[in-house]
Short mmCIF file of C-alpha atoms in Angstrom, two decimals:
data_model
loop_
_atom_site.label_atom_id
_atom_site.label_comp_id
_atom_site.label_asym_id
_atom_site.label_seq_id
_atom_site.Cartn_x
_atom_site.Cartn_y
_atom_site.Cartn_z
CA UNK A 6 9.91 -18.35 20.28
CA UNK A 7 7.25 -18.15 23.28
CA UNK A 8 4.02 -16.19 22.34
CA UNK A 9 2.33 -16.63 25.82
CA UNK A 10 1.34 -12.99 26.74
CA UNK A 11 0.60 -12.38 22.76
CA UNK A 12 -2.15 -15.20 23.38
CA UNK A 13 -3.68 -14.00 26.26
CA UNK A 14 -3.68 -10.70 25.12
CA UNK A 15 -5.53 -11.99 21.71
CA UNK A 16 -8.04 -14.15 24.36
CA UNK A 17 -8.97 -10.57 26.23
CA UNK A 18 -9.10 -8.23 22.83
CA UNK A 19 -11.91 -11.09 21.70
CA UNK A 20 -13.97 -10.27 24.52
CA UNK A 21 -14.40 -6.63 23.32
CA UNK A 22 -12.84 -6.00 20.11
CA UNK A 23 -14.11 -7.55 16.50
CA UNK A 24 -12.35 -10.93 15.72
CA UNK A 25 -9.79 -9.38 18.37
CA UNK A 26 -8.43 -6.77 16.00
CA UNK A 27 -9.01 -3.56 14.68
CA UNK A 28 -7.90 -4.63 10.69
CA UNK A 29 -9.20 -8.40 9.68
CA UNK A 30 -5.46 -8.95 8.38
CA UNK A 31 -3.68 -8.55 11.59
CA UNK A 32 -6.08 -11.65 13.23
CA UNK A 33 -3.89 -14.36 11.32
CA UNK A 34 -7.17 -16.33 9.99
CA UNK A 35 -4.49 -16.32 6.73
CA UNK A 36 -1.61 -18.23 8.47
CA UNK A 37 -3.36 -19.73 11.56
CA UNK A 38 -1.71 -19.17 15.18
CA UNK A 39 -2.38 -16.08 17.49
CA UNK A 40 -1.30 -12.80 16.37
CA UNK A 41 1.62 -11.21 18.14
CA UNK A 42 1.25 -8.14 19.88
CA UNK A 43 3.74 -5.09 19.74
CA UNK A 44 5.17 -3.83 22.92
CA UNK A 45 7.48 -1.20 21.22
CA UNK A 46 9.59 -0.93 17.75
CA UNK A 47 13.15 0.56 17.24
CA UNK A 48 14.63 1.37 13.38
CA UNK A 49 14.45 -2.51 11.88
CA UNK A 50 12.98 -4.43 14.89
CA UNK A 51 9.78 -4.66 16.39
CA UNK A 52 9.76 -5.81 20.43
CA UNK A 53 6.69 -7.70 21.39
CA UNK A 54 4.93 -8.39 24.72
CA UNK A 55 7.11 -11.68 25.49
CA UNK A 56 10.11 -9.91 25.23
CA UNK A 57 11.16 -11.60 21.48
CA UNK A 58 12.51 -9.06 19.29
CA UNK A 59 11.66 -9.37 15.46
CA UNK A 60 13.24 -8.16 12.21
CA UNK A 61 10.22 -6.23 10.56
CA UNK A 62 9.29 -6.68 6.96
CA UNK A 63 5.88 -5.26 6.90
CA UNK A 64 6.97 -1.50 8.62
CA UNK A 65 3.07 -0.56 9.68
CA UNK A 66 2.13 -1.63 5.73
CA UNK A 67 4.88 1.17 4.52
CA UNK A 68 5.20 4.04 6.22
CA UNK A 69 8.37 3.64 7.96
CA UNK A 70 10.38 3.60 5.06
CA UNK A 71 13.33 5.05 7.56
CA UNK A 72 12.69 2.69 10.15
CA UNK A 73 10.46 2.75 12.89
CA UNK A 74 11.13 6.06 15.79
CA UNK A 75 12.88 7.68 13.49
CA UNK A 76 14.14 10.60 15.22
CA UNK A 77 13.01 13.93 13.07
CA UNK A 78 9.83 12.42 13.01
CA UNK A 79 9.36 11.76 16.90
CA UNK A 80 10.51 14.99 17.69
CA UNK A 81 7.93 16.82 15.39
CA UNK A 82 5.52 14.90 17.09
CA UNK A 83 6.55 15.46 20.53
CA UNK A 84 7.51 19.46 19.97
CA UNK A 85 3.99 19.85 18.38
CA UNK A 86 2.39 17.97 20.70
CA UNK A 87 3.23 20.65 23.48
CA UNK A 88 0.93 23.21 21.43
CA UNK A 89 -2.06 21.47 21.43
CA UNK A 90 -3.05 18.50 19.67
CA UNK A 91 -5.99 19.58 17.11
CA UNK A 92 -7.84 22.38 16.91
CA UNK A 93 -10.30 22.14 13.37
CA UNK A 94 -8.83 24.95 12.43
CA UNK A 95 -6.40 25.92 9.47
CA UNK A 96 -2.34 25.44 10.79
CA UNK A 97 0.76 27.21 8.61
CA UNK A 98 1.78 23.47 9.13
CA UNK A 99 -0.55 22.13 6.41
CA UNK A 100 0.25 24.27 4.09
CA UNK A 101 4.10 23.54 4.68
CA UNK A 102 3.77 19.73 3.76
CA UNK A 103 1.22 20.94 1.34
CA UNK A 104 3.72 22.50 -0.82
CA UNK A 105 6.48 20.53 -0.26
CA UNK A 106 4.68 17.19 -1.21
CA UNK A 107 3.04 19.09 -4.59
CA UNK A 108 6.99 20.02 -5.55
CA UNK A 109 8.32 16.54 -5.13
CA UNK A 110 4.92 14.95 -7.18
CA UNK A 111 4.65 15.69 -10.48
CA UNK A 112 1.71 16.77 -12.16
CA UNK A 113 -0.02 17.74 -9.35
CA UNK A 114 -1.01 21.52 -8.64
CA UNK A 115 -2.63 21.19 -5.29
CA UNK A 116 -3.22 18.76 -2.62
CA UNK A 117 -5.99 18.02 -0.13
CA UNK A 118 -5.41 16.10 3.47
CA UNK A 119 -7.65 13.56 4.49
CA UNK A 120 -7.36 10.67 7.72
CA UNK A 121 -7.07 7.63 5.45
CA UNK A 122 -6.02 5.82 2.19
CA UNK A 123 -9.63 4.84 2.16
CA UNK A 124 -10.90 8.28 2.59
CA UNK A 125 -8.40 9.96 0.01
CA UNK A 126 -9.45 7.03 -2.80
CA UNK A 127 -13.25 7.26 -1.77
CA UNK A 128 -13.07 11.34 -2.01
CA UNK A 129 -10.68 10.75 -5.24
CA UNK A 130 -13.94 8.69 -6.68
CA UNK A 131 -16.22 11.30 -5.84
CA UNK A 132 -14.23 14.49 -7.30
CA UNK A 133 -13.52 12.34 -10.49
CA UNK A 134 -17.51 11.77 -10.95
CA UNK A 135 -18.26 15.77 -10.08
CA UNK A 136 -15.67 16.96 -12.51
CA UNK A 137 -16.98 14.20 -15.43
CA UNK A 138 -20.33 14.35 -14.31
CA UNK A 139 -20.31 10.45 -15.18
CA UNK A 140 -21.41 7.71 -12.47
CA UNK A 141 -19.54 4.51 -13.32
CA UNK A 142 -16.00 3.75 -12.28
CA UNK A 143 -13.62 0.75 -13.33
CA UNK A 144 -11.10 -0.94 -10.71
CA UNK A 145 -9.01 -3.95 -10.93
CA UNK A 146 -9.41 -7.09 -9.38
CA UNK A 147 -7.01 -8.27 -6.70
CA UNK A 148 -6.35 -3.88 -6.13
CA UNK A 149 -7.86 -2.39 -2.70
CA UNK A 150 -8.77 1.16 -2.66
CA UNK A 151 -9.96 0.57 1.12
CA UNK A 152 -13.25 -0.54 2.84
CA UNK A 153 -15.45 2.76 0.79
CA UNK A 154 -18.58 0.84 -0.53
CA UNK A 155 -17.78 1.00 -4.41
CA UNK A 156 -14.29 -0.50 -4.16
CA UNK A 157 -16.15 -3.96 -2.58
CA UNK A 158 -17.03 -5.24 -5.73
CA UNK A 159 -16.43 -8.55 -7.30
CA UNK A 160 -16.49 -9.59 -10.95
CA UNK A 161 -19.84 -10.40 -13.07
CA UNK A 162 -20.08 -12.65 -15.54
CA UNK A 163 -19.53 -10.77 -18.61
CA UNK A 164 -17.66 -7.71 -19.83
CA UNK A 165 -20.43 -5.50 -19.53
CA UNK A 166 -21.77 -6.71 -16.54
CA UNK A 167 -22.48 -5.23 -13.42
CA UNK A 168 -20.32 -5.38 -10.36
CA UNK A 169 -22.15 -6.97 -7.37
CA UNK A 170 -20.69 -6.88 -3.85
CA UNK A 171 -18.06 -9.16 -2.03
CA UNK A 172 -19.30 -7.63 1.23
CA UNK A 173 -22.50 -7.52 3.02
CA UNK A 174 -23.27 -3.86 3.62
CA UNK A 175 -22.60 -2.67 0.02
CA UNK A 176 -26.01 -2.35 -1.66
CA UNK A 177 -26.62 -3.17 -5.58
CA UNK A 178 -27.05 0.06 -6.44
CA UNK A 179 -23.79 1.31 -5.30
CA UNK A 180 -22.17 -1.85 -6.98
CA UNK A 181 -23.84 -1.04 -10.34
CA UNK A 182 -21.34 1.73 -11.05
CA UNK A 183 -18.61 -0.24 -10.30
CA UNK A 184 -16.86 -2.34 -13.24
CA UNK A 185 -13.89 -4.96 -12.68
CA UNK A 186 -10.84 -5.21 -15.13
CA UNK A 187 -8.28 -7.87 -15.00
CA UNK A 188 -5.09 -6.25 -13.92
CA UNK A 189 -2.29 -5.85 -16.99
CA UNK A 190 -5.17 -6.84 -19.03
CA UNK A 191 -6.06 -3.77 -21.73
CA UNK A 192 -7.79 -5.41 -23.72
CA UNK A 193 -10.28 -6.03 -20.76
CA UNK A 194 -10.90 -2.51 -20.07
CA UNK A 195 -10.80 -1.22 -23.62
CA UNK A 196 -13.89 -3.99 -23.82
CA UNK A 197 -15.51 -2.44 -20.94
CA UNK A 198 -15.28 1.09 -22.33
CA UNK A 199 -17.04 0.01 -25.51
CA UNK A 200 -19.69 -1.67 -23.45
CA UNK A 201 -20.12 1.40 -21.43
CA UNK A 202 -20.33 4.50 -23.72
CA UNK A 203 -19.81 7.97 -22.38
CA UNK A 204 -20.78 6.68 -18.83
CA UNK A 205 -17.48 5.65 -17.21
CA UNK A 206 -16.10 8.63 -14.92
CA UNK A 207 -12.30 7.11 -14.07
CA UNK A 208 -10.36 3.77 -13.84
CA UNK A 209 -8.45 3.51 -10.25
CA UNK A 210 -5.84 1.08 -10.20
CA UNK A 211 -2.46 0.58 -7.81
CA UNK A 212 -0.03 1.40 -10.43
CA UNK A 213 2.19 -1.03 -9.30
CA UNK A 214 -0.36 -3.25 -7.01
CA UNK A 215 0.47 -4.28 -3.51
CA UNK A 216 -2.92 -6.40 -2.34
CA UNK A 217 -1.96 -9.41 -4.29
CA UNK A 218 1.76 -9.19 -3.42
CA UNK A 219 3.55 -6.99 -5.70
CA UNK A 220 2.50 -7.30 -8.98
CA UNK A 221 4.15 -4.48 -11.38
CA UNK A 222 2.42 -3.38 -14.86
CA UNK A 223 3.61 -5.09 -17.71
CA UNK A 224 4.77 -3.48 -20.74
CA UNK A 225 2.89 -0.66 -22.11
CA UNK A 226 -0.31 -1.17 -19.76
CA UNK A 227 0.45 1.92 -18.12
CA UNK A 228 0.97 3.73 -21.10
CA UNK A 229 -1.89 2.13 -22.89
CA UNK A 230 -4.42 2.74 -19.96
CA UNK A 231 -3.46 6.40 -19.89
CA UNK A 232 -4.20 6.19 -23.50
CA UNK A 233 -7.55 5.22 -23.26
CA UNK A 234 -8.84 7.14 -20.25
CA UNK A 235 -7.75 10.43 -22.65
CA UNK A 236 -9.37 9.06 -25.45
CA UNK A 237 -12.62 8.47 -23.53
CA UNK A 238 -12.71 11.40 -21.47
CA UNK A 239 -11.83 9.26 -18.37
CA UNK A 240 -9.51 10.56 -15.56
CA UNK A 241 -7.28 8.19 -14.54
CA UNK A 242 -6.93 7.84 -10.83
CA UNK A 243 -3.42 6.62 -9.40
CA UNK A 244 -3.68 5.05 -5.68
CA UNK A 245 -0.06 5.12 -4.59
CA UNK A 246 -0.88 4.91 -0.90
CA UNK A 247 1.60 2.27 -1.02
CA UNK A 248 3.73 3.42 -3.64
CA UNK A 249 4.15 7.41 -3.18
CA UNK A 250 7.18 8.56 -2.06
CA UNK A 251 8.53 5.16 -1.70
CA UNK A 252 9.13 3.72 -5.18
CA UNK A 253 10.68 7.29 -5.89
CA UNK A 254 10.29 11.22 -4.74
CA UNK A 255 7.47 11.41 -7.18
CA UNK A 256 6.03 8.27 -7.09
CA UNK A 257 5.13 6.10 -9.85
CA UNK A 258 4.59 8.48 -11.76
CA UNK A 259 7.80 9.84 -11.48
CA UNK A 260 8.96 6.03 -11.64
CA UNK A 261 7.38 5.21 -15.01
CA UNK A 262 6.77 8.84 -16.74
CA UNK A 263 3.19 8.45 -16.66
CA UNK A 264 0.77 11.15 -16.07
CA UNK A 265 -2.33 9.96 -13.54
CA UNK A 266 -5.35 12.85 -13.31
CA UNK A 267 -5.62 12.15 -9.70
CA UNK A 268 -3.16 10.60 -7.03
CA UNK A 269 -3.94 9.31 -3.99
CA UNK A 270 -1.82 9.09 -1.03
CA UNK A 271 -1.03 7.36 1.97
CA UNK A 272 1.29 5.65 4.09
CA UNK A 273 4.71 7.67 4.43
CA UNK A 274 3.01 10.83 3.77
CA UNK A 275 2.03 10.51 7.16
CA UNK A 276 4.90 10.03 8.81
CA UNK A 277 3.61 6.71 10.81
CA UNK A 278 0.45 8.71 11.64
CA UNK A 279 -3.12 8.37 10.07
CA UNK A 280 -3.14 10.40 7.41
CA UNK A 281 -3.95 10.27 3.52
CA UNK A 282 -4.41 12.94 0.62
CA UNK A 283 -5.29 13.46 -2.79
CA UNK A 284 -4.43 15.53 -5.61
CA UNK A 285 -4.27 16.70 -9.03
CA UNK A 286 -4.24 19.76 -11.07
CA UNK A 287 -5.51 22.70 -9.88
CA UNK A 288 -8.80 22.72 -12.83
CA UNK A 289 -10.17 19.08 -11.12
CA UNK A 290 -9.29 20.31 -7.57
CA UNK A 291 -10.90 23.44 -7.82
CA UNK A 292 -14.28 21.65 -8.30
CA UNK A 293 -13.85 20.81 -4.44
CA UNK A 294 -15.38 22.62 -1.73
CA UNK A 295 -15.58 25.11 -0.04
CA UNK A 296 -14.82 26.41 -4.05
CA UNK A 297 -16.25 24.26 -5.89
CA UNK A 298 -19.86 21.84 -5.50
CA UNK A 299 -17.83 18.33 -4.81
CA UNK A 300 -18.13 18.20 -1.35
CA UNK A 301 -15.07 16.94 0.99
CA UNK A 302 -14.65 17.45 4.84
CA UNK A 303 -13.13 16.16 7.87
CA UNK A 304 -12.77 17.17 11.39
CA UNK A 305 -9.46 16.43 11.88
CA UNK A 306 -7.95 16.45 8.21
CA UNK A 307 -4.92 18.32 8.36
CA UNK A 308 -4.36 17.64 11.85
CA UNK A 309 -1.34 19.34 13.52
CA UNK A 310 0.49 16.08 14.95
CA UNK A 311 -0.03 14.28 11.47
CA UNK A 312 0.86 17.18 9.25
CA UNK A 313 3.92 17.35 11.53
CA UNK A 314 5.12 14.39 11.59
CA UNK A 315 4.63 13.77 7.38
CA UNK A 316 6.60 16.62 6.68
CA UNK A 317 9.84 15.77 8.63
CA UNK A 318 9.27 12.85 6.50
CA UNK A 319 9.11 14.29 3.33
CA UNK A 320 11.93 16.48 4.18
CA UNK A 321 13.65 13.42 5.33
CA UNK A 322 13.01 11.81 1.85
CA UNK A 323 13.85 14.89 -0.14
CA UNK A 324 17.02 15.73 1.29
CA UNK A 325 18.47 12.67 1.09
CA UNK A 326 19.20 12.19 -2.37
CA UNK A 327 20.40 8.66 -2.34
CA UNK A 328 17.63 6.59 -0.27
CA UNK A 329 15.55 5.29 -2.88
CA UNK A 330 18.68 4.19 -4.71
CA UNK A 331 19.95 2.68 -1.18
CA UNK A 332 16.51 1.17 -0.86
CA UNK A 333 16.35 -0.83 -4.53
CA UNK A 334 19.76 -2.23 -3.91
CA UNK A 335 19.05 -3.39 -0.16
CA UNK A 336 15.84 -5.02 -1.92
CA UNK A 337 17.82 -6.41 -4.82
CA UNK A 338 20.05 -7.92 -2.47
CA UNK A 339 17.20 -9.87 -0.38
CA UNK A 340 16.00 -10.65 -3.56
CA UNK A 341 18.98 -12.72 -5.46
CA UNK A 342 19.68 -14.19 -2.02
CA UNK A 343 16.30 -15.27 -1.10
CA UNK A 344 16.10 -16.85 -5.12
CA UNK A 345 19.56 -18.59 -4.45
CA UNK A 346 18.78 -20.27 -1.35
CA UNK A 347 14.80 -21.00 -2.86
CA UNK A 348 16.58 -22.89 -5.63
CA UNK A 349 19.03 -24.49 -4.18
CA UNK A 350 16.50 -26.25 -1.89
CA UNK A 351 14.20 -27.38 -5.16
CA UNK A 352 11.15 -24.99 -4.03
CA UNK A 353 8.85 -24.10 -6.30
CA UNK A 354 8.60 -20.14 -6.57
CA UNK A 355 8.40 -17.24 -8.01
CA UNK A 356 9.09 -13.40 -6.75
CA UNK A 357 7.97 -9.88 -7.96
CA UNK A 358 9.90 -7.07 -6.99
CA UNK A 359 9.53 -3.63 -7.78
CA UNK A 360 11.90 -0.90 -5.90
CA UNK A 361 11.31 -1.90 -2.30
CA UNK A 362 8.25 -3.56 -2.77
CA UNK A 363 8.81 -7.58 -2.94
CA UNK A 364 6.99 -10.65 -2.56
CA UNK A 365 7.15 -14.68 -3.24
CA UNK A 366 4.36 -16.81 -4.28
CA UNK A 367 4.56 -20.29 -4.18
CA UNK A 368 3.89 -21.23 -8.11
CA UNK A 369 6.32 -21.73 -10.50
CA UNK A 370 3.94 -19.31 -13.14
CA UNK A 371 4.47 -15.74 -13.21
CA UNK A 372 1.88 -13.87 -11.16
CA UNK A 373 0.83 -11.08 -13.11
CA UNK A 374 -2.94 -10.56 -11.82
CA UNK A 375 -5.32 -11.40 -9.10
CA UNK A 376 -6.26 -15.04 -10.85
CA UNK A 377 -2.64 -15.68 -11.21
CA UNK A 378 -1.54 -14.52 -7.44
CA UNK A 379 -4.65 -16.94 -6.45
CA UNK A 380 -2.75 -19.94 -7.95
CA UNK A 381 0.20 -19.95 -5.24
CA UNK A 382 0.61 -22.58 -2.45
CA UNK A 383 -0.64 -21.29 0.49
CA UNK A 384 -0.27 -24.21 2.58
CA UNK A 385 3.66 -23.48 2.05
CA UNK A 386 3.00 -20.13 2.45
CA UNK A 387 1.54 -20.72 6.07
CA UNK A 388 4.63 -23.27 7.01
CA UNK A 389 7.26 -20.47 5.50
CA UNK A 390 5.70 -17.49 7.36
CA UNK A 391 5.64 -19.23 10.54
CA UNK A 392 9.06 -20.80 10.03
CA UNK A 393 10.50 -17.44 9.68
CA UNK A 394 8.25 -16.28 12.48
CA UNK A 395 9.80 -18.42 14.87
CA UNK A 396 13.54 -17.68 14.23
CA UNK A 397 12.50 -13.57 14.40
CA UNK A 398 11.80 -12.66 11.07
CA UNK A 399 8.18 -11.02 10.82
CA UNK A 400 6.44 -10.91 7.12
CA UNK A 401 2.65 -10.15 6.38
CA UNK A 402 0.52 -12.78 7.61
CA UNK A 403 -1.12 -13.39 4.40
CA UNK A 404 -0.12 -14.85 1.16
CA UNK A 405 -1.83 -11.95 -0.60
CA UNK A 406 0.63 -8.87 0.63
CA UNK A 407 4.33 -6.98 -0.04
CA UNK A 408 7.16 -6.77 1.86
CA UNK A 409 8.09 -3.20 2.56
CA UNK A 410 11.78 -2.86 2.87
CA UNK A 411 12.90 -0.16 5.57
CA UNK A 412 16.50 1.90 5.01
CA UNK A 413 16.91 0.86 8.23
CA UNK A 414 17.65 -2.49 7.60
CA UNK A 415 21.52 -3.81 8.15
CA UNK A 416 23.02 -6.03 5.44
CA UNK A 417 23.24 -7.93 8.46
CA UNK A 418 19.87 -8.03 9.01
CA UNK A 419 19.15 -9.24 5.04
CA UNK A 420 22.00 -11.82 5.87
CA UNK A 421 20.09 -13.62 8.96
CA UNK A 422 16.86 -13.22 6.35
CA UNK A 423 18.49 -14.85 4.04
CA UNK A 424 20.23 -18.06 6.53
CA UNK A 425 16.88 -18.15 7.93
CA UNK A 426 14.64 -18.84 4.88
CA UNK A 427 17.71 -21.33 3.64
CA UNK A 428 17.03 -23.38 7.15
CA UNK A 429 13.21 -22.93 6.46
CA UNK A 430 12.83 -23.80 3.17
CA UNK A 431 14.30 -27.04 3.14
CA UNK A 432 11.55 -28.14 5.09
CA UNK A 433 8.38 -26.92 2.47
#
């Protein structure tokens, strides 16, 4: 496939934009190349400036879960548009979606809108420390919880060390109150607990992670993490912008039967528009303001065309009560083909798949944290991705992300997938 226009238009968004881009990941310093750049995007397919057309694995990083233009969702967007775009004032609209979202979630009383993943995880952080009145937080390597100063923090040297930033910007004393755990690892965070006495507000982790490929909890970690944040007096703070109201209605908690204390959200709530939330029971969100001293605002949270467009969504997802089981088999059957064809051609592999969610790393190890999902190939990962880029099949240009599968997708579609990483693969 040509990418001529895609380069120039790269070449001319250097002269004025960042690296070219507006998110490091879409710049392709992972796989090498020039990005391509979208023209328009149709249910499976994304069109792009040179006129190729491309089956879409990535679906804007989730939210299309029912393909891209889906129909409700357009026309919420275009009927509200007619009434006025924003006005920083309260809409019946948010509290619609409000109460929809807190009846298909459970465990959650009330719900806040926000612009962002980042800014529902950052403002998640923030209630969590109010409501403990405890400063130190612990994440897990490998998870992003967005660009918010604490979650740039890379591992010290000990258990009971201090974090200290992976990003110039983030000063010490923010990092300080930020401890790493090693994803699936308990042990690991029952250590730093005991290191950290009565001073650890929450733990935030992607309950099923998606920025290391997908990684899902292993046995009992789930179970044993809630565990621990009760017996510590810990909340425990469940980022499913990726996996809310994709994995299932309610979530991964739903999903697993485990109770988070806060859940953020992302992604499909919004319908394809920036938007993000977070919620919880009513006791912790009542500490926010205007009712409570945790402070929280934005301008445009709640927006009308946002708030719009993630609840024809949501109705979209609740009324249809057979597209998450659609979605896992669609998945499942990428899955066993892409592990036939992977085999048959002697590559080394290994995939991770929960629900919708899938990914392959090069290694023949199971990847079951950030050090293991570090170990893959991603020299082979570069020639695969742009192997299947050039016969029209799009994945995340980076080693280090999901798939998200879209109900849109044809068993067709998975078929040509399928041919097309056979053809590739016997050339890794």
């Amino acid at each position: 496939m040509l990418y001529k226009r895609s380069s120039q238009l790269f070449a001319d968004a250097e002269k004025v934009i960042p690296g070219g881009v507006n998110s490091p990941v879409r710049a392709f310093k992972g796989v090498g190349g020039t990005p391509v750049f979208v023209k328009s995007a149709k249910g499976a397919y994304l069109y792009d400036e040179d006129g190729n057309r491309l089956i879409d694995y990535i679906n804007s990083w989730g939210p299309m879960i029912l393909g891209h233009a889906y129909q409700p969702v357009i026309d919420a967007i275009t009927e509200r548009a007619k009434l006025g775009t924003s006005f920083g004032m309260p809409t019946e609209l948010e509290t619609k979606i409000a109460e929809l979202a807190v009846s298909m979630v459970p465990n959650i009383d009330k719900i806040r809108f926000v612009n962002s993943g980042t800014e529902a995880c950052m403002s998640a952080i923030r209630l969590a420390r109010g409501y403990t009145g405890k400063d130190k937080i612990i994440k897990f390597a490998g998870c992003y919880h967005g660009h918010s100063d604490s979650f740039l923090i890379q591992a010290g040297s000990g258990l009971s060390t201090f974090g200290t930033p992976n990003s110039p910007g983030v000063t010490k004393g923010t990092a300080k109150d930020t401890l790493l755990a090693n994803y699936n690892d308990i042990e690991n965070v029952k250590a730093l607990f005991e290191a950290n006495k009565n001073e650890i507000a929450a733990v935030i982790i992607e309950p099923v992670a998606g920025n290391m490929g997908c990684i899902p909890p292993v046995k009992g970690f789930l179970e044993n993490l809630r565990n621990v944040c009760s017996d510590n007096g810990a909340l425990l703070i469940f980022d499913e912008v990726m996996t809310g109201f994709r994995l299932a209605k309610g979530g991964v908690q739903e999903l697993f039967n485990i109770q988070a204390d806060i859940v953020c959200f992302g992604k499909v709530i919004g319908g394809g528009l920036p938007v993000g939330a977070f919620a919880a029971k009513k006791e912790i969100m009542n500490y926010l303001a205007p009712i409570g001293p945790v402070y929280q605002a934005g301008t445009l949270s709640g927006n009308p065309l946002a708030m719009a467009a993630g609840l024809a969504m949501l109705k979209a997802l609740n009324q249809d009560t057979e597209i998450f089981k659609r979605l896992d088999e669609k998945t499942a059957y990428l899955e066993n083909g892409i592990r036939k064809v992977l085999s048959n051609n002697n590559v080394t592999f290994t995939i991770n798949r929960v629900g919708s969610m899938i990914s392959i790393h090069f290694d023949k190890n199971a990847v079951v944290d950030f050090k293991t999902a570090k170990n893959g190939d991603n020299e082979t990962f570069k020639k695969f991705f742009h192997g299947l880029l050039n016969q029209g099949v799009y994945i995340a240009p980076s080693a280090y992300e999901t798939w998200f599968i879209t109900d849109a997708l044809t068993y067709q579609d998975l078929d040509y997938t399928i041919d097309v990483i056979d053809k590739v693969s016997k050339d890794l």
